[in-house]
């Protein structure tokens, strides 16, 4: 992500979303994770063993067991001056979701 930081970029708001279709909706989008990256932070992302940051509602039960989930990394540039542009990363990755959900303990 280092190449995104030019003279007018103060920080980035990054977010990872999952897109999938169901019988009820042609397009469902769920934000799974986000992060604010400041100028000077390590520009390499490590998402290994990352857990979802947000609770999400699976409308129509189309996420569990879905074999065609598209993950998209997008970001908002927070400039030192000017407008707030929205940029979507190039490329995509389609991944299968598991047939069962993992439950976590609440403390």
mmCIF file of C-alpha atoms in Angstrom:
data_model
loop_
_atom_site.group_PDB
_atom_site.id
_atom_site.type_symbol
_atom_site.label_atom_id
_atom_site.label_comp_id
_atom_site.label_asym_id
_atom_site.label_seq_id
_atom_site.Cartn_x
_atom_site.Cartn_y
_atom_site.Cartn_z
ATOM 1 C CA UNK A 1 0.000 0.000 0.000
ATOM 2 C CA UNK A 2 3.051 2.268 0.117
ATOM 3 C CA UNK A 3 2.425 3.465 -3.455
ATOM 4 C CA UNK A 4 -0.924 4.994 -2.396
ATOM 5 C CA UNK A 5 0.729 7.399 0.044
ATOM 6 C CA UNK A 6 1.723 10.505 -1.880
ATOM 7 C CA UNK A 7 2.266 14.041 -0.606
ATOM 8 C CA UNK A 8 -1.463 14.631 -0.040
ATOM 9 C CA UNK A 9 -2.415 11.381 1.742
ATOM 10 C CA UNK A 10 -2.701 11.716 5.508
ATOM 11 C CA UNK A 11 -4.215 8.280 6.182
ATOM 12 C CA UNK A 12 -6.180 5.410 4.632
ATOM 13 C CA UNK A 13 -9.391 3.831 5.863
ATOM 14 C CA UNK A 14 -9.163 0.213 4.629
ATOM 15 C CA UNK A 15 -12.040 -2.255 4.652
ATOM 16 C CA UNK A 16 -12.532 -5.836 3.500
ATOM 17 C CA UNK A 17 -15.988 -6.784 2.232
ATOM 18 C CA UNK A 18 -17.589 -10.045 1.141
ATOM 19 C CA UNK A 19 -20.047 -10.079 -1.776
ATOM 20 C CA UNK A 20 -22.397 -12.941 -2.604
ATOM 21 C CA UNK A 21 -25.834 -13.613 -4.071
ATOM 22 C CA UNK A 22 -28.898 -15.386 -2.654
ATOM 23 C CA UNK A 23 -32.373 -16.280 -3.923
ATOM 24 C CA UNK A 24 -33.746 -13.103 -2.306
ATOM 25 C CA UNK A 25 -30.973 -10.685 -3.260
ATOM 26 C CA UNK A 26 -28.788 -10.550 -6.358
ATOM 27 C CA UNK A 27 -26.087 -8.731 -4.380
ATOM 28 C CA UNK A 28 -25.267 -8.892 -0.669
ATOM 29 C CA UNK A 29 -22.310 -6.981 0.756
ATOM 30 C CA UNK A 30 -20.899 -7.477 4.259
ATOM 31 C CA UNK A 31 -17.959 -5.576 5.786
ATOM 32 C CA UNK A 32 -15.755 -8.105 7.579
ATOM 33 C CA UNK A 33 -12.833 -5.981 8.733
ATOM 34 C CA UNK A 34 -11.498 -2.441 8.725
ATOM 35 C CA UNK A 35 -8.347 -0.592 9.715
ATOM 36 C CA UNK A 36 -7.046 2.958 9.746
ATOM 37 C CA UNK A 37 -3.501 3.194 8.382
ATOM 38 C CA UNK A 38 -1.571 6.377 9.095
ATOM 39 C CA UNK A 39 1.280 7.790 7.042
ATOM 40 C CA UNK A 40 4.440 6.132 8.381
ATOM 41 C CA UNK A 41 2.704 2.905 9.478
ATOM 42 C CA UNK A 42 3.989 -0.395 8.088
ATOM 43 C CA UNK A 43 2.381 -0.520 4.601
ATOM 44 C CA UNK A 44 2.191 -4.352 4.569
ATOM 45 C CA UNK A 45 -1.019 -5.988 5.752
ATOM 46 C CA UNK A 46 -1.003 -9.294 7.598
ATOM 47 C CA UNK A 47 -4.526 -10.754 7.830
ATOM 48 C CA UNK A 48 -3.518 -14.285 8.814
ATOM 49 C CA UNK A 49 -5.869 -15.731 11.465
ATOM 50 C CA UNK A 50 -7.842 -12.468 11.438
ATOM 51 C CA UNK A 51 -11.285 -12.628 13.032
ATOM 52 C CA UNK A 52 -14.272 -10.637 11.828
ATOM 53 C CA UNK A 53 -14.561 -7.296 13.586
ATOM 54 C CA UNK A 54 -18.312 -6.902 13.059
ATOM 55 C CA UNK A 55 -21.444 -8.936 13.663
ATOM 56 C CA UNK A 56 -23.302 -9.453 10.429
ATOM 57 C CA UNK A 57 -26.716 -10.743 9.495
ATOM 58 C CA UNK A 58 -26.837 -13.424 6.790
ATOM 59 C CA UNK A 59 -29.980 -12.428 4.905
ATOM 60 C CA UNK A 60 -31.587 -15.538 3.435
ATOM 61 C CA UNK A 61 -28.940 -17.912 4.821
ATOM 62 C CA UNK A 62 -26.890 -17.517 1.644
ATOM 63 C CA UNK A 63 -23.460 -17.084 3.188
ATOM 64 C CA UNK A 64 -23.021 -20.385 5.012
ATOM 65 C CA UNK A 65 -21.815 -23.038 2.574
ATOM 66 C CA UNK A 66 -21.698 -20.582 -0.334
ATOM 67 C CA UNK A 67 -18.974 -21.614 -2.792
ATOM 68 C CA UNK A 68 -18.682 -18.228 -4.513
ATOM 69 C CA UNK A 69 -17.895 -15.421 -2.061
ATOM 70 C CA UNK A 70 -15.918 -12.512 -3.517
ATOM 71 C CA UNK A 71 -13.635 -10.655 -1.104
ATOM 72 C CA UNK A 72 -12.837 -7.043 -1.992
ATOM 73 C CA UNK A 73 -10.338 -4.712 -0.340
ATOM 74 C CA UNK A 74 -11.313 -1.046 -0.669
ATOM 75 C CA UNK A 75 -10.036 2.144 0.871
ATOM 76 C CA UNK A 76 -10.888 5.771 1.435
ATOM 77 C CA UNK A 77 -8.022 8.216 1.147
ATOM 78 C CA UNK A 78 -8.036 10.861 3.865
ATOM 79 C CA UNK A 79 -6.087 13.719 2.249
ATOM 80 C CA UNK A 80 -4.245 16.587 3.868
ATOM 81 C CA UNK A 81 -6.405 18.826 1.660
ATOM 82 C CA UNK A 82 -9.213 18.256 -0.848
ATOM 83 C CA UNK A 83 -12.002 15.721 -1.414
ATOM 84 C CA UNK A 84 -12.320 12.205 0.077
ATOM 85 C CA UNK A 85 -11.993 9.748 -2.836
ATOM 86 C CA UNK A 86 -13.202 6.108 -2.596
ATOM 87 C CA UNK A 87 -10.920 3.571 -4.276
ATOM 88 C CA UNK A 88 -11.500 -0.169 -4.794
ATOM 89 C CA UNK A 89 -8.470 -2.413 -5.066
ATOM 90 C CA UNK A 90 -7.872 -4.114 -8.385
ATOM 91 C CA UNK A 91 -8.556 -7.845 -8.714
ATOM 92 C CA UNK A 92 -10.649 -10.090 -6.506
ATOM 93 C CA UNK A 93 -10.535 -13.439 -4.765
ATOM 94 C CA UNK A 94 -13.451 -15.905 -4.696
ATOM 95 C CA UNK A 95 -13.433 -18.241 -1.722
ATOM 96 C CA UNK A 96 -15.794 -20.933 -0.430
ATOM 97 C CA UNK A 97 -17.330 -20.340 2.987
ATOM 98 C CA UNK A 98 -17.577 -23.232 5.466
ATOM 99 C CA UNK A 99 -20.746 -25.295 5.859
ATOM 100 C CA UNK A 100 -20.865 -24.546 9.607
ATOM 101 C CA UNK A 101 -20.127 -21.453 11.642
ATOM 102 C CA UNK A 102 -17.656 -21.354 14.475
ATOM 103 C CA UNK A 103 -19.135 -20.128 17.732
ATOM 104 C CA UNK A 104 -17.086 -18.118 20.174
ATOM 105 C CA UNK A 105 -17.307 -17.975 23.921
ATOM 106 C CA UNK A 106 -18.551 -14.755 25.429
ATOM 107 C CA UNK A 107 -16.820 -13.603 28.556
#
